[in-house]
């Protein structure tokens, strides 16, 4: 059978945060593309979706757990693809940031991802064929849209992605990122509790007039992870309904 560029052809693919909304979309879409999905998330997360071939429960904030998980994953062979998706945020404004929130959000959104990708990286260097990291970052890592510690962590994640792209390119390993804007996931639930109209109001900020979906994020990650993107490394793809292209409310005011 001829392998198409988006056919991952059994590639061992690690997906962190696999139990969340975006993670579930990633798991399904990568499995449909032929990946052997290695789903990772914290204890208690639902990792029962069809297409998952391995499951690992651990907390990215725990360095020892990350090392143990990397050992367990590579016991079955080094992965060809790593999708670093796990993340979390809560503090919307600087006034809501407490001293304990800063390291917690850095661990959830950057440090844990860096530890895991660093642990998995050596085994990928000698593998043949397509090998890729895709980091699920955020437009917050590009410009500020609130959530200060989260924004700082996602900016660090993008810097880490570029470091891998530059230093590991000699081995044929690629690294890229997707930077979603607002995605309708459980992360919005607490905002909806405070203001049921928040999604309707925030949608007006986007040129497409809506939030992006988990599937749109997952399909973008699939492209970057696949041989179709063989010449792309060190890049960040905004999946943002046009948010980074310009300020639509500003133009509306000038009309």
Coordinates of C-alpha atoms in Angstrom, one line a residue:
X1 CA 0.0 0.0 0.0
X2 CA 1.3 3.4 -0.9
X3 CA 2.0 5.6 2.1
X4 CA 0.5 9.1 1.7
X5 CA 2.3 12.1 3.4
X6 CA -0.3 12.3 6.2
X7 CA -0.2 8.5 6.8
X8 CA 1.9 8.1 10.0
X9 CA 2.4 4.4 9.2
X10 CA 2.5 3.1 12.8
X11 CA 4.8 5.8 14.2
X12 CA 5.0 5.6 18.0
X13 CA 3.5 8.9 19.0
X14 CA 3.5 10.3 22.5
X15 CA 0.7 12.6 23.4
X16 CA 0.6 14.4 26.7
X17 CA -2.5 15.8 28.2
X18 CA -4.3 13.1 26.3
X19 CA -7.4 13.1 28.5
X20 CA -8.4 16.8 27.9
X21 CA -10.5 18.2 25.1
X22 CA -7.5 19.0 22.8
X23 CA -5.8 15.8 23.9
X24 CA -8.8 13.7 23.0
X25 CA -8.9 15.3 19.6
X26 CA -5.2 14.7 19.1
X27 CA -5.5 11.1 20.1
X28 CA -8.4 10.4 17.7
X29 CA -6.9 12.3 14.8
X30 CA -3.4 10.8 15.1
X31 CA -4.9 7.3 15.5
X32 CA -7.0 7.9 12.4
X33 CA -3.7 8.8 10.6
X34 CA -2.2 5.5 11.5
X35 CA -0.1 6.5 14.5
X36 CA 0.4 4.1 17.5
X37 CA -0.7 6.5 20.2
X38 CA 1.0 6.5 23.5
X39 CA -1.4 8.5 25.7
X40 CA -0.1 10.3 28.8
X41 CA -2.0 12.2 31.5
X42 CA -2.3 12.6 35.2
X43 CA -3.8 9.8 37.4
X44 CA -7.6 9.6 37.0
X45 CA -7.6 11.1 33.4
X46 CA -9.8 9.2 30.9
X47 CA -7.5 7.4 28.5
X48 CA -10.0 4.9 27.1
X49 CA -10.4 6.4 23.7
X50 CA -10.2 4.0 20.7
X51 CA -6.8 4.0 19.0
X52 CA -4.7 4.3 22.1
X53 CA -2.0 1.5 22.2
X54 CA -0.3 2.5 25.5
X55 CA -1.3 4.5 28.5
X56 CA 0.9 6.2 31.1
X57 CA -0.4 8.1 34.1
X58 CA 2.0 10.6 35.7
X59 CA 2.3 14.2 36.8
X60 CA 4.6 16.4 34.7
X61 CA 5.3 18.5 37.8
X62 CA 7.1 15.5 39.5
X63 CA 10.7 15.2 38.1
X64 CA 11.0 11.6 39.3
X65 CA 7.7 10.6 37.8
X66 CA 8.7 12.2 34.5
X67 CA 12.0 10.2 34.3
X68 CA 10.1 7.0 35.2
X69 CA 7.5 7.6 32.6
X70 CA 10.2 8.3 29.9
X71 CA 11.8 5.0 30.8
X72 CA 8.5 3.2 30.6
X73 CA 7.7 4.7 27.2
X74 CA 11.1 4.0 25.7
X75 CA 11.0 0.4 27.0
X76 CA 8.7 -0.3 24.0
X77 CA 11.0 1.6 21.6
X78 CA 11.8 5.3 21.2
X79 CA 8.9 7.4 19.9
X80 CA 9.1 9.0 16.4
X81 CA 6.7 11.7 17.3
X82 CA 6.1 13.6 20.5
X83 CA 3.1 15.9 20.9
X84 CA 3.6 18.1 24.0
X85 CA 0.0 19.2 24.8
X86 CA -0.4 19.2 28.6
X87 CA -1.1 22.6 30.1
X88 CA -3.3 24.5 32.5
X89 CA -4.0 28.1 33.5
X90 CA -6.2 30.0 35.9
X91 CA -4.9 33.4 37.0
X92 CA -6.3 35.9 34.4
X93 CA -4.7 39.2 35.6
X94 CA -1.5 40.2 37.4
X95 CA -3.5 41.1 40.5
X96 CA -4.7 37.5 40.7
X97 CA -1.2 36.0 40.5
X98 CA 0.1 34.7 43.8
X99 CA 3.6 33.6 44.7
X100 CA 2.7 29.9 44.5
X101 CA 0.9 30.2 41.1
X102 CA 4.0 31.3 39.3
X103 CA 6.1 28.1 39.8
X104 CA 3.0 25.9 39.5
X105 CA 2.0 27.3 36.1
X106 CA 5.6 27.1 34.9
X107 CA 5.8 23.4 35.9
X108 CA 2.5 22.6 34.3
X109 CA 3.1 24.5 31.0
X110 CA 6.9 24.5 30.5
X111 CA 9.2 22.7 32.9
X112 CA 7.4 19.4 32.8
X113 CA 7.3 19.4 29.0
X114 CA 11.0 20.3 28.9
X115 CA 11.9 17.5 31.2
X116 CA 9.9 14.9 29.3
X117 CA 11.1 15.9 25.8
X118 CA 14.7 16.1 27.0
X119 CA 14.4 12.5 28.4
X120 CA 12.8 11.2 25.2
X121 CA 15.2 13.0 22.8
X122 CA 18.3 10.8 22.8
X123 CA 16.5 7.7 21.7
X124 CA 15.0 9.5 18.7
X125 CA 18.3 10.6 17.2
X126 CA 19.3 7.3 15.6
X127 CA 15.8 6.4 14.4
X128 CA 15.2 6.4 10.6
X129 CA 12.6 8.5 8.8
X130 CA 10.3 11.2 10.0
X131 CA 10.8 12.3 13.6
X132 CA 9.1 15.4 15.1
X133 CA 8.2 17.3 18.2
X134 CA 5.1 19.4 18.2
X135 CA 4.4 21.7 21.1
X136 CA 0.9 23.0 21.8
X137 CA 1.8 26.5 22.9
X138 CA -0.5 29.5 22.8
X139 CA -0.9 32.9 21.2
X140 CA -0.2 34.1 24.8
X141 CA 3.4 33.0 24.2
X142 CA 3.6 35.5 21.2
X143 CA 1.7 38.5 22.6
X144 CA 0.1 39.2 25.9
X145 CA -3.6 38.2 26.2
X146 CA -3.8 37.9 30.0
X147 CA -2.8 35.0 32.2
X148 CA 0.7 36.3 33.0
X149 CA 2.4 33.1 34.4
X150 CA 0.8 31.0 31.6
X151 CA 2.0 33.5 29.0
X152 CA 5.5 33.4 30.3
X153 CA 5.5 29.6 30.4
X154 CA 4.2 29.3 26.8
X155 CA 6.9 31.8 25.6
X156 CA 9.5 29.6 27.3
X157 CA 8.0 26.6 25.6
X158 CA 8.4 28.3 22.2
X159 CA 12.1 29.0 23.0
X160 CA 12.6 25.4 24.0
X161 CA 11.0 24.3 20.7
X162 CA 13.4 26.5 18.7
X163 CA 16.4 25.1 20.7
X164 CA 15.4 21.6 19.7
X165 CA 14.9 22.6 16.1
X166 CA 18.4 24.2 15.9
X167 CA 20.4 21.7 17.9
X168 CA 18.7 18.5 16.8
X169 CA 18.3 19.3 13.1
X170 CA 21.6 17.6 12.4
X171 CA 19.9 14.3 13.3
X172 CA 16.9 15.0 11.1
X173 CA 14.7 15.8 14.0
X174 CA 12.2 18.6 13.6
X175 CA 10.4 20.7 16.2
X176 CA 7.5 23.1 15.7
X177 CA 4.6 24.5 17.6
X178 CA 1.0 25.3 17.2
X179 CA -0.2 28.4 19.0
X180 CA -4.0 28.3 19.5
X181 CA -6.0 31.3 20.6
X182 CA -9.2 30.6 22.6
X183 CA -10.3 27.0 22.3
X184 CA -13.7 26.0 23.8
X185 CA -12.5 23.5 26.4
X186 CA -13.1 23.0 30.1
X187 CA -10.6 25.7 30.7
X188 CA -13.4 28.2 29.9
X189 CA -15.8 26.7 32.5
X190 CA -14.8 29.0 35.4
X191 CA -15.1 32.1 33.2
X192 CA -18.6 31.0 32.0
X193 CA -19.6 30.7 35.7
X194 CA -18.6 34.3 36.2
X195 CA -20.0 35.6 32.9
X196 CA -22.3 33.3 30.8
X197 CA -21.8 35.8 27.8
X198 CA -18.0 35.7 27.8
X199 CA -17.7 33.4 24.8
X200 CA -20.1 35.4 22.7
X201 CA -18.3 38.6 23.6
X202 CA -14.8 37.3 23.1
X203 CA -15.7 35.8 19.7
X204 CA -16.1 39.4 18.4
X205 CA -12.3 39.9 18.8
X206 CA -11.5 37.3 16.1
X207 CA -11.7 38.0 12.4
X208 CA -13.5 34.6 11.9
X209 CA -15.9 35.6 14.6
X210 CA -15.5 32.4 16.6
X211 CA -13.3 30.3 18.8
X212 CA -11.2 27.5 17.2
X213 CA -12.1 23.9 17.9
X214 CA -10.0 21.1 19.4
X215 CA -10.1 19.3 16.1
X216 CA -8.6 22.3 14.3
X217 CA -5.7 22.4 16.7
X218 CA -5.2 18.6 16.3
X219 CA -5.2 18.7 12.5
X220 CA -2.6 21.5 12.5
X221 CA -0.4 19.5 14.9
X222 CA -0.9 16.4 12.6
X223 CA 0.4 18.4 9.6
X224 CA 3.5 19.6 11.4
X225 CA 4.2 16.1 12.8
X226 CA 3.8 14.4 9.4
X227 CA 6.2 14.1 6.4
X228 CA 4.1 16.6 4.7
X229 CA 6.0 19.2 6.8
X230 CA 9.4 17.7 6.2
X231 CA 11.0 21.1 5.4
X232 CA 9.5 22.9 8.3
X233 CA 11.3 23.2 11.7
X234 CA 11.5 25.9 14.3
X235 CA 8.2 27.4 13.3
X236 CA 5.1 28.4 15.2
X237 CA 1.7 28.0 13.5
X238 CA -1.0 30.2 14.9
X239 CA -4.3 28.4 15.0
X240 CA -6.2 31.5 16.2
X241 CA -9.2 32.4 13.9
X242 CA -7.1 35.4 12.8
X243 CA -6.4 36.9 16.1
X244 CA -2.7 37.5 15.4
X245 CA -3.3 39.0 12.0
X246 CA -4.7 42.3 13.4
X247 CA -7.0 44.1 15.7
X248 CA -10.6 43.9 14.4
X249 CA -12.2 45.9 17.2
X250 CA -9.7 48.7 16.5
X251 CA -10.7 48.8 12.9
X252 CA -14.4 48.8 13.8
X253 CA -13.8 51.9 16.0
X254 CA -12.2 53.7 13.1
X255 CA -15.1 53.1 10.8

